[in-house]
């Protein structure tokens, strides 16, 4: 038996392709090596960081936002239109936010005073900030499995969990549980693309990016209701997200941090947090790059994140509930979309913005496949 589409990988990008295929009346088989989603899609902040993207990433982020909210209703998980507060603790960071607000006039960017910033974010000592109204949040550990469960109930959809793909060929895939024939195959395996397509991964410069993240108990009374609290970014975030990083003052932020806090830049810290619906904070994160992931997590790195987050919140210390290592694919450019053979396409998000852009990217790729075009990442 043949299906219209085989999706290799059960993370956000892979499930996004399955969602779009089902919406267009196609039959789909999703093949995932684990028995449930366990990768980057459930190890992140659950932050749809829409407003801080630019170019193709912004277009895919806007499309993803609509899909997250629709899927929350149909698949039965929480998604909050909470926005994001970007906290500025120095004048150069304020200048970044002022220029972003001018650039994105009418796009939901509101400048805040220091007091307004602290009140909205639960922080202490902000010089000012900005509220990004278009951003959303989900609980990734709830949302991604919920999408998979909902898909499994749809006509024409089959999941092959705990199944390893051994090869991808025109006309289908070979797996540890037998061959599957298909008109189209989309491979969405993130950083493990080198396991199936080593030369493609090498040519595209794909590496693994590993992160330190923690879940901590929120200081009593420090934040708003967990379901309405915004995501919170800082000056370090301004160096990572393209719409912020391209503002002229971002260079001054980097220059100051290089002089004053080089250890934060050495670890490529993106100091941010989101509040879990249960009340805890998801905090982080760091970035280390390589062909493989070092299994040993250095405690001083976690301590640095804890100390910086406590300082941001104006508290003495934070109580750790959980620690983990995130891993995602990193490569030059935001997206990897490659046609490998007739009917075969590799698709990935390669700058750590899969939750923000993955659903929109998937919709774009499926539309191109149905139009008979070779898929690209550019939505224009």
Coordinates of C-alpha atoms in Angstrom, one line a residue:
X1 CA 0.0 0.0 0.0
X2 CA 1.3 3.5 -0.9
X3 CA 0.6 6.8 0.7
X4 CA 0.8 10.3 -0.7
X5 CA 3.4 11.5 1.8
X6 CA 5.9 9.9 4.3
X7 CA 7.2 12.2 6.9
X8 CA 10.4 11.1 8.6
X9 CA 10.6 12.7 12.1
X10 CA 7.9 13.4 14.7
X11 CA 8.9 16.8 15.9
X12 CA 7.3 20.1 15.2
X13 CA 8.5 20.4 11.6
X14 CA 7.6 16.9 10.7
X15 CA 4.2 17.0 12.4
X16 CA 3.6 20.4 10.7
X17 CA 4.0 18.7 7.3
X18 CA 1.6 16.0 8.3
X19 CA -1.0 18.6 9.5
X20 CA -0.8 20.4 6.2
X21 CA -1.0 17.2 4.1
X22 CA -4.1 16.1 6.0
X23 CA -5.7 19.5 5.5
X24 CA -5.3 19.0 1.7
X25 CA -6.8 15.5 1.7
X26 CA -3.6 13.5 1.4
X27 CA -2.7 10.2 3.1
X28 CA 0.3 10.4 5.4
X29 CA 2.6 8.1 7.3
X30 CA 4.8 9.6 10.0
X31 CA 7.9 7.6 10.9
X32 CA 9.6 8.4 14.3
X33 CA 12.5 6.4 15.8
X34 CA 11.4 7.1 19.4
X35 CA 8.1 6.0 21.0
X36 CA 7.0 9.7 21.4
X37 CA 8.4 13.2 20.7
X38 CA 11.6 13.5 22.7
X39 CA 13.8 15.9 20.7
X40 CA 14.3 19.6 20.4
X41 CA 10.5 20.2 20.0
X42 CA 9.8 19.3 23.6
X43 CA 13.1 20.7 25.2
X44 CA 12.5 24.4 24.5
X45 CA 10.9 27.4 26.0
X46 CA 7.6 27.0 24.1
X47 CA 8.0 30.5 22.8
X48 CA 6.7 31.7 19.4
X49 CA 9.1 34.5 19.0
X50 CA 7.4 36.1 16.0
X51 CA 8.2 39.8 16.2
X52 CA 11.9 39.4 16.6
X53 CA 12.3 37.5 13.3
X54 CA 13.0 39.1 9.9
X55 CA 12.7 38.2 6.2
X56 CA 11.6 34.6 5.4
X57 CA 11.7 33.7 9.1
X58 CA 9.2 36.4 9.9
X59 CA 6.8 35.3 7.1
X60 CA 7.0 31.7 8.4
X61 CA 6.6 32.8 12.0
X62 CA 3.4 34.8 11.2
X63 CA 2.0 31.7 9.4
X64 CA 3.1 29.5 12.3
X65 CA 1.3 31.7 14.8
X66 CA -2.0 31.2 13.1
X67 CA -1.5 27.4 13.0
X68 CA -0.5 27.1 16.6
X69 CA -3.6 28.9 17.7
X70 CA -5.8 26.8 15.4
X71 CA -4.2 23.6 16.5
X72 CA -4.6 24.5 20.1
X73 CA -8.3 24.6 19.6
X74 CA -8.6 21.4 17.5
X75 CA -5.9 19.3 19.2
X76 CA -6.8 20.5 22.7
X77 CA -3.8 22.1 24.2
X78 CA -3.0 25.5 25.7
X79 CA -1.7 28.3 23.6
X80 CA -1.4 31.8 25.0
X81 CA -1.4 35.1 23.1
X82 CA 0.8 36.4 25.9
X83 CA 3.3 38.5 23.9
X84 CA 6.9 39.0 24.9
X85 CA 8.5 41.6 27.2
X86 CA 12.1 42.5 26.2
X87 CA 13.9 43.9 29.2
X88 CA 16.5 46.6 28.7
X89 CA 19.0 47.1 31.5
X90 CA 21.4 49.5 29.7
X91 CA 21.0 52.5 27.4
X92 CA 22.3 50.7 24.4
X93 CA 19.7 48.0 24.9
X94 CA 17.0 50.8 25.0
X95 CA 18.3 52.1 21.8
X96 CA 17.9 48.7 20.1
X97 CA 14.3 48.6 21.2
X98 CA 13.6 52.2 20.1
X99 CA 14.9 51.5 16.6
X100 CA 12.9 48.2 16.5
X101 CA 9.7 50.1 17.5
X102 CA 10.4 52.7 14.7
X103 CA 11.1 50.0 12.1
X104 CA 8.0 47.9 13.1
X105 CA 5.6 50.8 13.6
X106 CA 2.0 49.3 13.7
X107 CA 3.4 45.8 14.2
X108 CA 2.6 45.5 17.9
X109 CA 5.8 46.8 19.4
X110 CA 5.2 49.0 22.4
X111 CA 7.9 50.8 24.3
X112 CA 7.7 50.5 28.1
X113 CA 9.2 52.4 31.1
X114 CA 11.3 50.6 33.5
X115 CA 8.5 50.3 36.0
X116 CA 6.1 49.1 33.4
X117 CA 8.7 46.5 32.2
X118 CA 9.2 45.2 35.7
X119 CA 5.5 45.0 36.4
X120 CA 4.8 43.0 33.2
X121 CA 7.9 40.8 33.3
X122 CA 8.3 40.2 37.0
X123 CA 11.8 41.5 36.8
X124 CA 13.7 44.1 38.9
X125 CA 15.7 47.1 38.0
X126 CA 14.8 47.5 34.3
X127 CA 15.8 50.7 32.6
X128 CA 12.9 50.2 30.1
X129 CA 11.7 47.6 27.7
X130 CA 9.3 46.7 24.9
X131 CA 6.2 44.6 24.6
X132 CA 5.9 42.5 21.5
X133 CA 2.2 41.8 21.2
X134 CA 2.4 39.2 18.4
X135 CA 4.3 36.6 20.3
X136 CA 2.7 33.5 21.7
X137 CA 3.5 30.7 24.1
X138 CA 2.7 27.0 24.4
X139 CA 3.8 24.2 26.8
X140 CA 5.9 22.1 24.4
X141 CA 5.7 19.0 26.5
X142 CA 1.9 19.2 26.2
X143 CA 1.5 20.7 22.7
X144 CA 3.7 18.5 20.6
X145 CA 2.3 15.2 21.8
X146 CA -1.2 16.6 21.6
X147 CA -0.7 17.4 17.9
X148 CA 0.6 13.8 17.3
X149 CA -2.4 12.3 19.1
X150 CA -4.8 14.5 17.2
X151 CA -3.2 13.6 13.9
X152 CA -3.3 9.9 14.7
X153 CA -7.1 10.2 14.9
X154 CA -7.5 11.7 11.4
X155 CA -8.5 9.6 8.4
X156 CA -5.6 8.5 6.2
X157 CA -2.9 9.1 8.9
X158 CA -0.6 6.4 10.2
X159 CA 2.2 6.7 12.8
X160 CA 5.1 4.3 12.9
X161 CA 6.6 5.0 16.4
X162 CA 9.9 3.3 17.5
X163 CA 10.8 2.8 13.9
X164 CA 14.1 3.7 12.4
X165 CA 14.4 4.9 8.8
X166 CA 17.3 3.0 7.1
X167 CA 17.2 4.7 3.8
X168 CA 15.3 7.2 1.7
X169 CA 14.8 6.5 -2.0
X170 CA 12.6 7.7 -4.8
X171 CA 9.2 6.1 -4.2
X172 CA 9.5 5.6 -0.4
X173 CA 11.6 4.7 2.6
X174 CA 13.2 1.6 4.0
X175 CA 12.6 1.2 7.8
X176 CA 13.4 -1.2 10.6
X177 CA 9.8 -2.4 10.3
X178 CA 9.6 -2.7 6.5
X179 CA 9.4 -0.6 3.4
X180 CA 6.8 2.2 2.9
X181 CA 5.9 3.4 -0.6
X182 CA 5.0 7.0 -1.1
X183 CA 4.6 9.7 -3.8
X184 CA 6.7 12.1 -1.7
X185 CA 9.0 11.8 1.3
X186 CA 9.9 14.7 3.5
X187 CA 12.8 14.2 6.0
X188 CA 12.5 16.3 9.1
X189 CA 15.1 14.9 11.5
X190 CA 16.8 18.1 12.6
X191 CA 20.4 17.7 13.7
X192 CA 20.4 14.0 12.7
X193 CA 20.2 14.8 9.0
X194 CA 23.8 13.6 8.8
X195 CA 22.7 10.1 9.7
X196 CA 20.7 9.8 6.5
X197 CA 22.4 12.4 4.2
X198 CA 26.0 12.9 5.5
X199 CA 27.2 14.7 2.4
X200 CA 24.2 17.0 2.3
X201 CA 24.8 17.9 5.9
X202 CA 28.5 18.5 5.3
X203 CA 27.8 20.7 2.3
X204 CA 25.2 22.7 4.2
X205 CA 27.4 23.1 7.3
X206 CA 25.0 21.4 9.7
X207 CA 26.3 21.1 13.2
X208 CA 24.7 20.2 16.5
X209 CA 24.0 23.0 18.9
X210 CA 23.6 21.9 22.5
X211 CA 22.1 24.0 25.3
X212 CA 21.8 24.1 29.0
X213 CA 18.3 24.7 30.3
X214 CA 16.6 24.5 33.7
X215 CA 13.2 24.5 35.3
X216 CA 13.1 26.5 38.5
X217 CA 10.4 27.3 41.1
X218 CA 9.1 30.8 40.5
X219 CA 9.8 33.3 43.4
X220 CA 6.5 33.8 45.3
X221 CA 4.5 36.6 44.0
X222 CA 7.2 37.6 41.5
X223 CA 5.2 37.0 38.3
X224 CA 1.8 37.3 36.8
X225 CA -0.6 34.5 36.4
X226 CA 1.3 31.7 34.7
X227 CA -1.1 31.4 31.8
X228 CA -1.0 35.1 30.9
X229 CA 2.6 35.9 31.7
X230 CA 4.7 37.0 28.7
X231 CA 7.9 35.4 27.6
X232 CA 10.8 37.5 28.8
X233 CA 13.9 38.4 26.7
X234 CA 17.0 40.5 27.7
X235 CA 19.9 42.3 26.1
X236 CA 21.6 39.0 25.4
X237 CA 18.6 38.0 23.3
X238 CA 19.1 41.1 21.2
X239 CA 22.3 39.5 19.8
X240 CA 20.5 36.3 18.7
X241 CA 17.2 37.3 17.1
X242 CA 17.6 38.8 13.7
X243 CA 15.1 41.7 13.9
X244 CA 16.9 42.9 17.1
X245 CA 20.4 41.9 16.1
X246 CA 20.3 44.0 12.9
X247 CA 19.5 47.2 14.7
X248 CA 22.6 49.6 14.8
X249 CA 22.8 49.7 18.6
X250 CA 23.1 45.9 18.8
X251 CA 26.8 46.3 17.9
X252 CA 27.2 48.5 21.0
X253 CA 25.4 46.0 23.2
X254 CA 27.9 43.3 22.0
X255 CA 30.9 45.6 22.5
X256 CA 29.8 46.4 26.1
X257 CA 29.2 42.8 27.0
X258 CA 32.5 41.8 25.4
X259 CA 34.2 44.2 27.8
X260 CA 32.1 43.7 30.9
X261 CA 30.8 40.1 30.7
X262 CA 32.9 38.1 28.2
X263 CA 31.9 34.8 29.9
X264 CA 28.3 35.3 28.8
X265 CA 29.3 35.7 25.2
X266 CA 31.8 32.8 25.4
X267 CA 28.9 30.5 26.3
X268 CA 26.6 32.4 23.8
X269 CA 24.0 32.9 26.6
X270 CA 20.5 33.9 25.6
X271 CA 19.2 35.0 29.0
X272 CA 15.5 34.5 28.9
X273 CA 12.6 32.7 30.5
X274 CA 9.0 31.6 30.1
X275 CA 6.6 30.7 32.8
X276 CA 5.2 27.2 32.7
X277 CA 1.4 27.0 33.2
X278 CA 2.1 25.1 36.4
X279 CA 4.0 28.2 37.7
X280 CA 7.6 27.2 37.3
X281 CA 10.1 29.1 35.1
X282 CA 11.9 27.6 32.2
X283 CA 15.2 29.5 32.1
X284 CA 18.4 29.4 29.9
X285 CA 20.1 29.0 27.7
X286 CA 23.6 28.5 26.4
X287 CA 24.9 27.4 23.0
X288 CA 27.8 25.1 22.1
X289 CA 28.5 23.8 18.6
X290 CA 30.0 20.6 17.3
X291 CA 29.6 17.5 15.2
X292 CA 28.4 15.7 18.3
X293 CA 27.1 16.6 21.7
X294 CA 29.4 16.3 24.8
X295 CA 27.5 14.2 27.3
X296 CA 29.0 15.9 30.3
X297 CA 27.2 19.0 31.6
X298 CA 29.5 21.4 33.6
X299 CA 27.8 22.6 36.8
X300 CA 29.4 26.1 36.6
X301 CA 27.5 26.7 33.4
X302 CA 24.2 26.0 35.1
X303 CA 25.2 28.2 38.1
X304 CA 25.9 31.1 35.7
X305 CA 22.4 30.8 34.3
X306 CA 20.9 30.6 37.7
X307 CA 22.9 33.6 39.0
X308 CA 22.0 35.8 36.0
X309 CA 18.3 34.8 36.1
X310 CA 18.2 35.5 39.9
X311 CA 19.8 38.9 39.3
X312 CA 17.3 39.7 36.5
X313 CA 14.4 38.8 38.9
X314 CA 16.0 40.6 41.8
X315 CA 16.1 37.6 44.1
X316 CA 18.9 35.9 46.1
X317 CA 18.6 32.5 44.6
X318 CA 16.4 30.1 42.6
X319 CA 15.4 26.5 43.4
X320 CA 16.1 24.0 40.6
X321 CA 13.3 21.5 39.7
X322 CA 14.8 20.0 36.6
X323 CA 17.8 20.2 34.2
X324 CA 18.3 19.1 30.7
X325 CA 20.4 19.4 27.5
X326 CA 18.7 20.7 24.4
X327 CA 20.0 19.9 20.9
X328 CA 19.1 21.3 17.6
X329 CA 20.5 21.6 14.1
X330 CA 22.7 24.7 13.4
X331 CA 23.8 25.9 10.0
X332 CA 24.3 29.1 8.1
X333 CA 20.8 30.6 7.4
X334 CA 17.6 29.9 9.1
X335 CA 16.3 27.0 7.1
X336 CA 17.6 23.9 5.3
X337 CA 15.4 22.8 2.4
X338 CA 17.0 20.5 -0.1
X339 CA 15.6 18.4 -3.0
X340 CA 17.7 15.1 -2.8
X341 CA 16.0 12.9 -5.4
X342 CA 12.7 12.8 -7.3
X343 CA 10.0 13.0 -4.6
X344 CA 12.4 13.4 -1.7
X345 CA 13.0 16.6 0.3
X346 CA 15.0 17.4 3.4
X347 CA 13.5 20.1 5.5
X348 CA 14.9 21.7 8.7
X349 CA 15.1 24.8 10.8
X350 CA 18.7 25.6 11.5
X351 CA 18.9 28.5 13.9
X352 CA 16.9 27.3 16.9
X353 CA 13.6 28.9 15.9
X354 CA 11.7 25.7 15.0
X355 CA 8.8 26.3 17.4
X356 CA 8.5 29.8 16.0
X357 CA 8.7 29.0 12.3
X358 CA 8.3 25.3 11.8
X359 CA 4.6 25.1 11.1
X360 CA 4.7 27.9 8.6
X361 CA 7.7 26.4 6.9
X362 CA 5.9 23.1 6.6
X363 CA 2.8 24.7 5.0
X364 CA 5.1 26.5 2.5
X365 CA 6.9 23.3 1.5
X366 CA 3.7 21.2 1.2
X367 CA 2.2 23.9 -1.1
X368 CA 5.3 23.8 -3.3
X369 CA 5.2 20.0 -3.5
X370 CA 1.5 20.0 -4.5
X371 CA 2.3 22.6 -7.2
X372 CA 5.0 20.4 -8.6
X373 CA 7.8 22.8 -7.8
X374 CA 11.1 22.0 -6.2
X375 CA 10.7 23.1 -2.6
X376 CA 12.7 26.1 -1.3
X377 CA 12.7 27.9 2.1
X378 CA 11.8 31.3 0.7
X379 CA 8.1 32.0 0.9
X380 CA 8.2 34.9 -1.6

